[in-house]
XYZ file of C-alpha atoms in Angstrom:
694
model
C 93.167 73.729 135.333
C 94.326 75.873 132.447
C 97.586 77.378 131.297
C 98.397 81.037 130.710
C 101.190 82.257 128.471
C 102.280 85.847 127.908
C 104.750 87.965 125.961
C 105.502 91.650 125.485
C 104.371 92.941 122.107
C 104.672 96.571 121.045
C 104.918 97.820 124.630
C 101.859 95.918 125.852
C 101.250 92.456 127.288
C 99.767 89.765 125.060
C 98.418 86.848 127.115
C 96.553 83.672 126.209
C 94.576 81.246 128.356
C 94.401 77.703 126.989
C 92.135 75.044 128.436
C 89.984 77.610 130.264
C 87.014 77.812 127.884
C 85.573 76.120 124.778
C 87.174 72.774 125.551
C 85.158 70.920 122.897
C 86.634 72.908 120.017
C 89.612 71.397 118.200
C 91.596 74.411 119.342
C 90.660 77.427 121.460
C 92.446 80.381 123.041
C 91.115 83.207 125.173
C 93.514 85.915 124.068
C 94.016 89.342 125.645
C 96.021 92.301 124.432
C 95.811 95.088 126.967
C 92.156 94.756 127.960
C 90.920 93.733 124.525
C 89.650 90.153 124.813
C 88.842 87.743 121.979
C 87.864 84.073 122.068
C 89.429 82.406 119.009
C 88.327 78.876 118.168
C 89.086 76.379 115.413
C 86.852 73.417 114.595
C 87.012 70.801 111.842
C 84.669 68.125 110.527
C 85.677 64.489 110.949
C 85.093 63.621 107.299
C 85.415 65.461 103.972
C 82.359 67.205 102.594
C 80.856 65.381 99.626
C 80.714 67.046 96.227
C 83.232 69.852 96.709
C 86.462 70.373 94.798
C 87.901 73.024 97.131
C 88.969 73.368 100.760
C 85.814 74.517 102.649
C 87.224 77.085 105.090
C 84.992 79.623 106.884
C 86.303 82.573 108.908
C 84.104 84.664 111.210
C 84.844 87.858 113.158
C 81.899 88.466 115.500
C 81.497 92.005 116.802
C 79.473 92.022 120.032
C 78.240 95.440 121.083
C 78.572 94.561 124.764
C 82.327 94.655 124.119
C 82.087 98.462 124.084
C 79.197 98.846 126.527
C 76.454 99.390 123.943
C 73.049 97.886 123.301
C 72.509 97.298 119.572
C 70.167 99.709 117.825
C 66.952 98.864 115.991
C 63.804 97.121 117.177
C 65.428 93.718 117.624
C 68.223 94.854 119.950
C 70.423 92.008 118.733
C 73.519 92.004 116.595
C 72.429 91.555 112.989
C 74.365 90.664 109.874
C 78.123 91.150 109.892
C 79.313 94.738 109.491
C 81.571 95.760 106.629
C 84.484 95.950 109.064
C 83.794 92.389 110.243
C 83.670 91.095 106.672
C 86.935 92.817 105.775
C 88.555 91.390 108.913
C 87.330 87.902 107.954
C 89.040 88.301 104.590
C 92.307 89.537 106.082
C 92.436 86.511 108.414
C 91.404 84.062 105.689
C 94.051 85.094 103.161
C 97.196 84.095 105.109
C 95.586 81.067 106.794
C 94.125 79.333 103.725
C 97.432 78.544 101.916
C 98.774 76.788 105.028
C 96.077 74.091 105.101
C 96.563 70.964 102.963
C 95.348 71.578 99.409
C 93.869 68.063 99.153
C 91.789 68.316 102.369
C 88.013 68.663 101.999
C 87.000 68.655 105.680
C 84.987 71.712 106.710
C 87.035 74.031 108.933
C 85.587 77.029 110.789
C 87.693 79.705 112.450
C 85.605 81.864 114.759
C 86.594 85.006 116.654
C 84.254 86.344 119.344
C 85.145 89.910 120.364
C 84.257 90.153 124.063
C 85.824 93.417 125.190
C 87.613 96.262 123.451
C 90.404 98.419 124.832
C 90.754 101.428 122.479
C 94.530 101.107 122.796
C 94.488 97.554 121.384
C 92.530 96.941 118.187
C 90.464 93.715 118.339
C 91.266 92.871 114.712
C 94.959 92.184 115.383
C 94.067 90.191 118.519
C 91.706 87.997 116.478
C 94.318 87.485 113.766
C 96.927 86.245 116.239
C 94.352 84.217 118.189
C 93.153 82.434 115.049
C 96.648 81.358 114.023
C 97.429 80.119 117.524
C 94.124 78.234 117.921
C 94.801 76.271 114.717
C 98.489 75.777 115.557
C 97.766 74.070 118.906
C 94.793 72.108 117.541
C 94.772 68.690 115.877
C 93.782 70.236 112.527
C 96.445 69.687 109.834
C 98.188 73.028 109.323
C 101.593 73.990 107.978
C 101.975 76.988 110.282
C 102.176 78.939 112.327
C 101.807 82.367 110.840
C 101.716 85.629 112.769
C 100.349 89.077 112.047
C 101.436 92.601 112.940
C 99.872 95.975 112.189
C 101.912 99.111 111.610
C 100.870 102.750 111.798
C 102.720 105.921 110.882
C 102.195 109.066 112.966
C 104.337 112.196 112.515
C 106.818 110.173 110.489
C 107.289 107.536 113.210
C 106.292 103.883 112.851
C 103.948 102.563 115.562
C 103.632 98.812 116.204
C 100.012 97.659 116.607
C 98.689 101.227 116.949
C 95.666 102.247 119.004
C 92.359 102.745 117.260
C 92.918 106.521 117.218
C 96.430 106.315 115.738
C 95.253 103.716 113.230
C 92.461 105.975 111.988
C 94.343 109.263 112.033
C 97.843 108.137 110.988
C 99.324 108.001 107.496
C 99.555 104.208 107.288
C 97.278 101.238 107.982
C 99.447 98.199 107.269
C 98.788 94.575 108.176
C 101.470 91.975 107.418
C 101.290 88.216 108.012
C 104.403 86.032 107.930
C 105.535 82.469 108.289
C 108.953 81.694 109.760
C 110.699 82.501 106.503
C 108.475 84.648 104.311
C 105.748 87.279 104.066
C 102.433 85.591 103.289
C 99.915 88.469 103.276
C 99.959 92.268 102.957
C 97.020 94.651 103.342
C 97.642 98.390 103.376
C 96.017 101.778 103.150
C 98.436 104.687 102.936
C 98.508 108.440 102.656
C 100.696 108.418 99.504
C 103.753 106.713 100.972
C 106.868 106.151 98.791
C 107.636 102.594 97.764
C 110.874 102.327 99.754
C 109.132 103.518 102.939
C 106.385 100.940 102.425
C 108.914 98.120 101.966
C 110.670 99.231 105.157
C 107.377 99.056 107.068
C 106.505 95.627 105.635
C 109.755 94.106 106.817
C 109.584 95.741 110.224
C 106.303 93.878 110.625
C 107.914 90.687 109.318
C 110.649 90.912 111.963
C 108.098 91.383 114.757
C 106.122 88.418 113.437
C 109.114 86.186 114.074
C 108.917 86.919 117.821
C 105.200 86.009 117.829
C 105.876 82.783 115.918
C 108.533 81.789 118.474
C 105.922 82.401 121.206
C 103.397 80.211 119.369
C 105.916 77.429 118.803
C 106.754 77.411 122.517
C 103.086 76.936 123.383
C 102.574 74.172 120.824
C 105.669 72.335 122.037
C 104.139 72.182 125.520
C 100.440 71.538 124.890
C 99.842 71.150 121.163
C 97.694 68.250 119.944
C 98.841 65.682 117.412
C 97.476 66.504 113.948
C 94.757 64.128 112.753
C 94.955 62.027 109.602
C 92.574 63.183 106.857
C 91.248 61.546 103.721
C 93.170 62.975 100.783
C 91.099 64.116 97.822
C 94.093 64.439 95.498
C 93.622 63.348 91.894
C 95.123 59.876 91.315
C 98.353 59.996 89.330
C 97.128 57.195 87.059
C 94.223 59.413 85.973
C 96.657 62.146 84.901
C 98.579 59.563 82.890
C 95.395 58.321 81.229
C 94.328 61.883 80.357
C 97.701 62.663 78.766
C 97.365 59.663 76.486
C 94.098 61.069 75.138
C 95.034 64.797 75.299
C 98.816 65.194 74.829
C 100.527 68.226 76.465
C 100.927 69.961 73.093
C 97.161 69.827 72.513
C 96.461 71.245 75.980
C 98.909 74.099 75.288
C 97.021 74.956 72.097
C 93.723 74.849 73.991
C 94.671 77.218 76.812
C 97.010 79.643 75.057
C 94.637 82.208 73.571
C 93.790 85.804 74.489
C 90.027 85.154 74.220
C 88.451 83.773 77.376
C 85.405 82.428 75.512
C 87.533 80.572 72.955
C 89.645 79.019 75.707
C 86.546 77.891 77.593
C 85.152 76.366 74.393
C 88.414 74.479 73.845
C 88.374 73.079 77.400
C 84.712 72.155 77.081
C 85.486 70.110 73.963
C 88.375 68.350 75.735
C 86.172 67.653 78.760
C 83.481 66.053 76.584
C 86.064 63.790 74.933
C 87.407 62.680 78.300
C 83.921 62.091 79.761
C 83.176 59.841 76.808
C 86.501 58.017 77.203
C 85.944 57.381 80.930
C 82.195 56.787 80.740
C 82.517 53.380 82.416
C 84.868 54.543 85.212
C 82.855 56.241 87.952
C 85.948 56.795 90.109
C 87.639 58.805 87.360
C 84.470 60.709 86.446
C 84.064 61.845 90.085
C 87.349 63.793 89.995
C 87.643 64.467 86.256
C 86.839 68.180 86.581
C 89.579 68.694 89.165
C 92.001 66.644 87.031
C 91.388 68.815 83.973
C 91.831 71.931 86.083
C 95.140 70.625 87.418
C 96.254 69.696 83.885
C 95.537 73.225 82.657
C 97.327 74.667 85.670
C 100.460 72.598 85.151
C 100.475 73.488 81.436
C 100.155 77.232 81.992
C 102.703 77.315 84.824
C 105.265 75.325 82.833
C 104.982 77.595 79.772
C 105.252 80.781 81.852
C 108.067 79.619 84.098
C 110.246 77.798 81.582
C 109.477 79.579 78.305
C 108.235 82.972 79.587
C 105.178 82.449 77.397
C 101.891 83.873 78.632
C 98.486 82.490 77.536
C 97.655 85.581 75.471
C 101.162 86.031 74.069
C 102.075 89.185 76.028
C 105.526 89.991 77.361
C 105.977 89.474 81.110
C 105.664 93.220 81.834
C 103.117 94.049 79.135
C 99.685 95.451 79.986
C 96.628 94.410 78.000
C 95.042 96.971 75.605
C 93.671 99.937 77.565
C 90.831 102.393 76.959
C 89.278 105.173 79.036
C 86.384 107.585 78.578
C 84.248 109.909 80.685
C 80.646 111.163 80.567
C 79.337 107.831 79.330
C 76.058 108.126 81.266
C 73.842 111.246 80.895
C 72.269 113.156 83.792
C 74.353 111.505 86.531
C 76.820 113.665 88.464
C 79.903 111.970 87.029
C 80.713 108.828 85.059
C 83.707 107.091 83.509
C 84.566 103.753 81.952
C 87.919 101.989 82.082
C 88.715 98.934 79.965
C 91.763 96.703 80.245
C 91.605 93.705 77.930
C 88.428 91.807 78.795
C 88.003 93.654 82.087
C 85.638 96.632 81.915
C 84.293 98.847 84.700
C 81.819 101.714 84.507
C 81.851 103.960 87.570
C 79.150 106.475 88.475
C 79.609 109.194 91.113
C 76.766 110.781 93.069
C 77.149 113.931 95.165
C 74.903 114.811 98.093
C 74.780 117.055 101.180
C 76.865 116.037 104.166
C 73.671 115.026 105.950
C 73.698 111.901 103.744
C 77.024 110.532 104.963
C 76.921 106.920 106.131
C 76.432 106.496 109.878
C 78.492 103.710 111.469
C 77.790 102.075 114.823
C 80.610 99.664 115.557
C 83.308 98.773 118.041
C 85.585 101.690 117.170
C 84.376 104.883 118.851
C 86.613 106.915 116.519
C 84.703 105.773 113.428
C 81.105 106.998 113.507
C 80.575 108.044 109.899
C 81.877 107.631 106.383
C 81.725 110.484 103.918
C 83.118 108.648 100.859
C 81.405 105.390 99.950
C 82.685 103.121 97.198
C 80.433 100.230 96.183
C 81.392 97.490 93.739
C 78.997 95.197 91.882
C 79.887 91.972 90.096
C 76.900 90.660 88.090
C 76.909 87.166 86.580
C 76.743 88.468 83.011
C 80.208 90.025 83.413
C 81.672 86.508 83.205
C 79.036 85.081 80.863
C 77.111 83.230 83.574
C 73.392 82.977 84.267
C 72.648 83.702 87.904
C 70.208 85.898 89.823
C 71.773 88.708 91.856
C 71.387 88.249 95.622
C 73.185 91.403 96.697
C 76.879 91.936 97.363
C 78.895 89.073 98.810
C 82.142 89.224 100.746
C 84.203 89.472 97.558
C 82.217 92.483 96.299
C 82.475 94.217 99.671
C 86.213 93.548 99.761
C 86.810 94.863 96.249
C 84.762 97.990 96.946
C 86.678 98.621 100.180
C 90.025 98.278 98.393
C 89.102 100.833 95.719
C 87.693 103.102 98.447
C 90.920 102.838 100.433
C 92.884 103.672 97.268
C 91.101 106.984 96.718
C 90.460 108.323 100.237
C 93.961 109.910 100.551
C 93.387 112.197 97.548
C 89.885 113.411 98.423
C 89.392 117.083 99.367
C 88.386 117.997 102.909
C 84.784 118.839 103.747
C 85.827 122.472 104.084
C 87.112 122.421 100.501
C 84.258 120.338 99.109
C 81.247 120.009 101.448
C 79.703 116.931 99.845
C 79.001 113.318 100.703
C 80.328 111.226 97.815
C 79.257 107.813 96.567
C 81.037 105.974 93.755
C 79.489 102.805 92.312
C 81.606 100.528 90.118
C 79.539 98.356 87.798
C 81.468 95.411 86.343
C 80.486 95.107 82.685
C 83.104 92.480 81.857
C 85.608 90.596 83.983
C 88.822 88.748 83.203
C 91.180 89.650 86.027
C 91.648 92.425 88.572
C 88.370 94.312 88.381
C 89.194 96.036 91.680
C 92.144 97.794 90.042
C 90.016 98.769 87.039
C 87.470 100.090 89.561
C 90.157 102.317 91.079
C 91.022 103.790 87.669
C 87.389 104.253 86.616
C 86.433 105.780 89.976
C 89.303 108.258 89.856
C 88.209 109.497 86.428
C 84.555 109.559 87.459
C 85.372 111.713 90.499
C 87.257 114.170 88.303
C 84.402 114.222 85.787
C 81.994 115.016 88.648
C 84.066 118.053 89.624
C 85.481 116.569 92.840
C 88.801 118.433 93.324
C 90.949 115.380 94.133
C 94.583 116.164 94.970
C 96.191 113.657 92.591
C 95.264 111.050 90.025
C 95.239 107.439 91.288
C 95.607 104.226 89.295
C 95.964 100.566 90.217
C 97.367 97.383 88.686
C 97.913 93.788 89.744
C 100.979 91.565 89.411
C 101.024 87.776 89.408
C 103.644 85.156 90.137
C 104.666 81.689 89.044
C 107.267 79.938 91.196
C 109.491 76.932 90.614
C 111.313 74.560 92.927
C 113.610 77.151 94.544
C 113.228 80.661 95.950
C 115.232 82.059 93.025
C 113.106 80.338 90.383
C 110.150 82.664 89.777
C 108.505 84.869 87.187
C 106.553 88.054 88.031
C 103.729 88.939 85.630
C 102.353 92.462 85.141
C 98.567 92.800 84.727
C 97.374 89.240 85.284
C 94.241 87.998 83.595
C 91.858 85.532 85.229
C 93.655 82.398 84.026
C 97.000 83.618 85.405
C 95.292 84.448 88.710
C 93.629 81.009 88.970
C 96.754 79.046 88.049
C 99.392 81.363 89.479
C 100.711 81.860 92.993
C 99.975 85.521 93.697
C 97.634 88.429 93.130
C 99.563 91.538 94.240
C 97.421 94.665 93.845
C 98.912 98.142 94.343
C 97.265 101.540 93.871
C 98.894 104.936 94.053
C 99.688 108.341 92.627
C 102.874 109.507 90.899
C 104.352 110.184 94.351
C 103.538 106.998 96.226
C 101.262 104.163 97.328
C 97.696 104.542 98.595
C 96.699 100.875 98.986
C 98.033 97.314 98.751
C 96.301 93.955 98.831
C 98.325 90.780 98.410
C 96.803 87.306 98.072
C 98.986 84.229 97.583
C 98.483 80.484 97.334
C 101.958 79.443 98.447
C 103.769 79.597 101.790
C 105.102 83.126 101.436
C 107.151 85.505 99.305
C 110.823 86.356 99.474
C 111.843 89.991 99.784
C 113.121 90.035 96.191
C 109.650 89.038 94.916
C 107.926 91.705 97.035
C 110.337 94.407 95.850
C 110.022 93.406 92.198
C 106.224 93.328 92.379
C 106.068 96.798 93.952
C 108.482 98.156 91.320
C 106.467 96.579 88.493
C 103.171 97.987 89.749
C 104.679 101.481 90.000
C 105.913 101.320 86.410
C 102.525 100.104 85.198
C 100.365 102.577 87.104
C 102.438 105.552 85.885
C 101.934 104.352 82.312
C 98.180 103.955 82.865
C 97.842 107.468 84.325
C 100.069 109.240 81.790
C 99.127 107.411 78.605
C 95.478 106.484 79.144
C 93.620 108.172 81.982
C 95.101 111.645 81.469
C 94.060 111.575 77.816
C 90.452 110.972 78.838
C 90.434 113.596 81.605
C 93.600 115.283 82.834
C 92.300 117.088 85.920
C 89.108 117.617 87.928
C 86.478 119.830 86.359
C 86.227 123.273 87.864
C 82.629 122.831 89.011
C 79.956 120.199 89.410
C 77.576 119.671 86.496
C 74.028 120.941 86.093
C 72.459 117.792 87.548
C 74.554 117.779 90.704
C 73.458 119.676 93.810
C 75.245 122.961 94.462
C 76.426 123.563 97.990
C 77.412 126.853 99.573
C 78.867 127.146 103.040
C 78.713 130.027 105.494
C 79.660 130.277 109.148
C 77.392 131.696 111.827
C 77.797 132.339 115.526
C 77.050 128.999 117.237
C 74.942 130.917 119.750
C 72.575 131.851 116.876
C 71.932 128.278 115.711
C 68.733 128.215 117.761
C 67.487 131.332 115.953
C 67.962 129.640 112.558
C 66.331 126.405 113.656
C 63.458 128.095 115.484
C 61.030 126.563 117.934
C 60.557 122.869 117.026
C 62.338 123.532 113.721
C 59.716 125.999 112.507
C 62.128 128.608 111.151
C 64.487 126.291 109.279
C 61.575 124.319 107.825
C 60.060 127.546 106.554
C 63.324 128.459 104.803
C 63.431 125.000 103.224
C 59.788 125.210 102.134
C 60.293 128.597 100.504
C 63.510 127.788 98.664
C 63.527 124.022 98.156
C 67.068 123.686 99.510
C 68.588 121.340 102.088
C 70.308 122.870 105.105
C 72.869 121.225 107.372
C 74.191 122.983 110.493
C 77.042 121.662 112.611
C 77.596 122.474 116.277
C 80.470 124.819 115.424
C 78.214 127.015 113.277
C 79.126 125.718 109.806
C 76.027 125.978 107.615
C 75.788 124.113 104.292
C 73.009 125.067 101.909
C 72.373 122.566 99.113
C 70.161 122.829 96.055
C 70.089 122.687 92.261
C 68.832 126.280 91.742
C 71.562 128.805 92.409
C 69.047 131.640 92.951
C 67.245 129.664 95.659
C 70.540 128.831 97.388
C 71.391 132.533 97.456
C 67.936 133.366 98.800
C 68.257 130.823 101.610
C 71.688 132.116 102.559
C 70.374 135.662 102.632
C 67.573 134.573 104.985
C 70.011 132.833 107.313
C 72.342 135.807 107.348
C 69.421 138.094 108.074
C 68.232 135.926 110.957
C 71.688 135.764 112.515
C 72.481 139.457 112.111
C 72.641 141.606 115.238
C 70.086 144.231 114.293
C 71.524 147.713 114.247
C 70.024 151.082 113.433
C 70.406 151.924 109.762
C 70.335 148.386 108.353
C 68.202 147.944 105.219
C 65.918 144.902 104.845
C 63.380 143.647 102.336
C 60.252 142.041 103.706
C 56.620 141.125 103.236
C 53.576 142.668 104.936
C 52.103 139.862 107.069
C 49.791 141.747 109.391
C 48.036 145.117 109.357
C 46.897 146.911 112.501
C 45.439 150.355 113.142
C 48.793 151.560 114.452
C 50.965 150.086 111.694
C 52.051 146.977 109.777
C 54.192 143.987 110.690
C 56.873 143.148 108.154
C 58.406 139.640 107.973
C 61.973 140.173 106.808
C 63.097 136.563 107.345
C 61.263 133.351 108.250
C 60.015 133.755 111.805
C 61.407 137.303 112.082
C 59.078 140.319 112.096
C 59.305 144.037 112.797
C 56.798 146.862 113.094
C 56.434 149.846 110.771
C 54.416 152.435 112.738
C 51.737 154.220 110.716
C 53.737 157.437 111.108
C 56.782 155.807 109.416
C 55.030 154.421 106.354
C 54.926 157.497 104.111
C 56.460 160.955 104.103
C 52.996 162.490 104.039
C 50.372 161.913 106.741
C 48.077 158.907 106.150
C 44.847 158.105 107.999
C 44.691 154.378 107.401
C 47.477 151.826 106.892
C 45.320 150.096 104.246
C 45.482 153.237 102.085
C 49.139 152.412 101.362
C 49.760 148.744 102.243
C 47.976 145.428 101.675
C 48.845 141.936 102.914
C 51.601 140.342 100.837
C 53.167 143.594 99.654
C 56.961 143.451 99.343
C 58.566 146.519 100.879
C 62.006 147.865 101.717
C 62.564 149.131 105.272
C 65.328 150.585 107.417
C 65.915 149.433 110.992
C 65.339 152.023 113.723
C 66.407 149.744 116.586
C 63.968 148.365 119.139
C 60.843 150.078 120.498
C 59.728 150.240 124.118
C 58.154 146.788 123.881
C 61.374 145.226 122.619
C 60.103 144.799 119.058
C 62.261 145.644 116.059
C 61.121 148.973 114.703
C 61.217 149.779 110.965
C 60.657 152.816 108.792
C 59.636 152.838 105.152
C 59.788 156.581 104.603
C 63.395 156.917 105.788
C 64.836 154.340 103.357
C 67.506 156.106 101.298
C-alpha cells in the first residue's frame, strides 16, 4: 500500500506517491507535475566519513532520454556524463538544501533525481527541486526544513508561475526562488534587462507561492514522516577553543587575518598553526580537529570585527570596491581580448568568432533547446590561487561560473540577422580572491566589444556579502566581497546588469534565509557598484563595440536566395557548393529559408563566392551579361562555365563578328570571356554570344 497526496500549483496538479517505490531509501517520492515524472530519493550513511571537515552532500539530476522518447546518440547508445543543464540543476538544488543540514554532521548524504517522463508544459527541473526537498523532509535524515521552490517566467509583461519549457526559453525572465517558512534561501535568475523593482516583485511572488508548497509538505510529514536519526557530532570541543585562545589571544588573531594581501594572511595563519601543532603535539584528539578549530577561530574573529566594528579585513568601507583596472587587446591575433582586474581577482577573456555552422548542438530533454550560438567557458587553474595541482578539465564550479557569465550577456547580444556569427568567449582566471564569475562578466563584455560584436548595452557584475548577528535586524551587507569574506560570511549575492536593469542573479547563502530588507539592500548595492564599474572603469578601456571585426576574424556576408534554388547551389551530392568552396576558400551555410552566409578572411574571395551563388540562382534572361571560362571546345562552338556546375554554349557563328572556320582560331581551353545570354536553344541549353556583348 502507498499514499498519494496532491495539490494545485500554478494551474496544474502536483501529486506525490510515497511508499510506492524505492522503499529502501531513507526517503523517496515519485512526484508528478502534469505528466512530468521524477523519482526523488534521499539516502544517508549510518556513520560519519573519516577524514573530512565538511558536510559531504551529493546532488544528482539524471536526464534519461527515454523520458522524451529518444535513444541516446553515439556508438554506446547509453546516457553518458551529465549534461551542462543537469550540472546546473544539481547546483540549483544543492544551494538551498545544504544550509538546512546540520553543520556538524559528516555522514554522506546523496540526493538523487531520476527524470522518467517529461511533459513540455511542466519543466522537470522544478519537479526535481520540490521532490528533493520533500524526500528529505519525510526521511529520517536530520534536516531543518522544509524548503520549497518556484520558477517564474515573464511573457508579454505577465508573470507566469512554473512556466512551460517554451515560455521559459522565450520569455523575458527565468527566475528560480527557494524559501523556508520565513525567508528566501536561494535565488537564480536570467533576465532580459528587468528593472530592480520588477525583479524584487517577482522574487516575492515566488516566495508567497513557496509557502503553499511548504504547508503541503508539512501536512505529509505530519502523517507519514520518519523520526530523525541521531548523528555523531563533529563539532570542535569548546575546551579546545579555550586552550587555543590562551596561546593565541583574540587580538593576535585579528592582526593575523586583517590584511589586504591573501598571501600574507595565509603566512600568518600558517605560523599560528605551527605554534598550535607544537603546543598540542601530545594530544591526538585536539590535533585531529585543529584545522577546523583554527578555521572557526578565524571565522568568529572576522565576523565579530565586521558586525560590531564595521571593520573589513582589508580596511575597506562597507560599500567600497577594491582597486579596479581594465584593458583590451591584450592578446595578439585573436578575434577579441580583454582583461579585468579587481583587487587580487584577475580575468582575461578571449572571444572567437565563427560561422553559424559551428554553433553548439544540444540533445537534451527540452525540445525547444537544440543549439547554442553563444558559448561562455570559464577556467579556474590551480595557479590562480597559488596551488599546485594538475588540471583535469572543468568541474561543476567552473561550469556553473561560465553559465552565469553566459546568462549575464545573452540579453545584449545581437540577433543572427544583425551579426551572423557563432560566438565563444573563454574566461581564463589568472588570479582569484573572490567573485571571479563577476570579473568574467566584465572581461567578457569588453572582449565582445573589442571583437566587434555589436552588443546592445554594456554589462557588468558585482557580488555582495553578508554578516548576520543574533536578530533579523542585526546584519551588515558588504559590497565586493573577497575570498575571506565569502568563506566566513553568510552570503554571496551576485548580480549582473546594464544601466537599465538586471540580466542575471545568483544567490548562495549559508544561513536559513534572508529577510526582504537584506535582499532589497543587496540588489540596491549591486546596482550602485555595477554602474560605477561600467562608467568609471570599463568605458574608459572601451566605450562601445568596434565598428567591424578585426583582420584575424572571419568576415561573413549574408544574402537571401529563393528556397527553391537551394538545390541548384548545392548541386548533385554537393558538387556545386564544394566547387565554390574549393575555388574561393570560403565556408558557406544555407538555411532552409534561403539565408546564405558566406564566411572567409579574404574579402575578395567572399565577393567572388557571392557572385557565383547569385549567378547560379538567377533566372536566366535574354540580355544578361556573364563572365566565364572556356571548358570545352567542339566543332560547332565552345561551352562556357559561368558559375560552378553551370555552362552555356557559344555557337561558332556567335564567337566573332567576322566569319571564322575553326573555334580554335579564336578560343583555347581556360580562356576567360564575357558573354551575353540569348535565352535557351532548341535543346534547352543556355545560349551565349560573344560578338553581341556591348
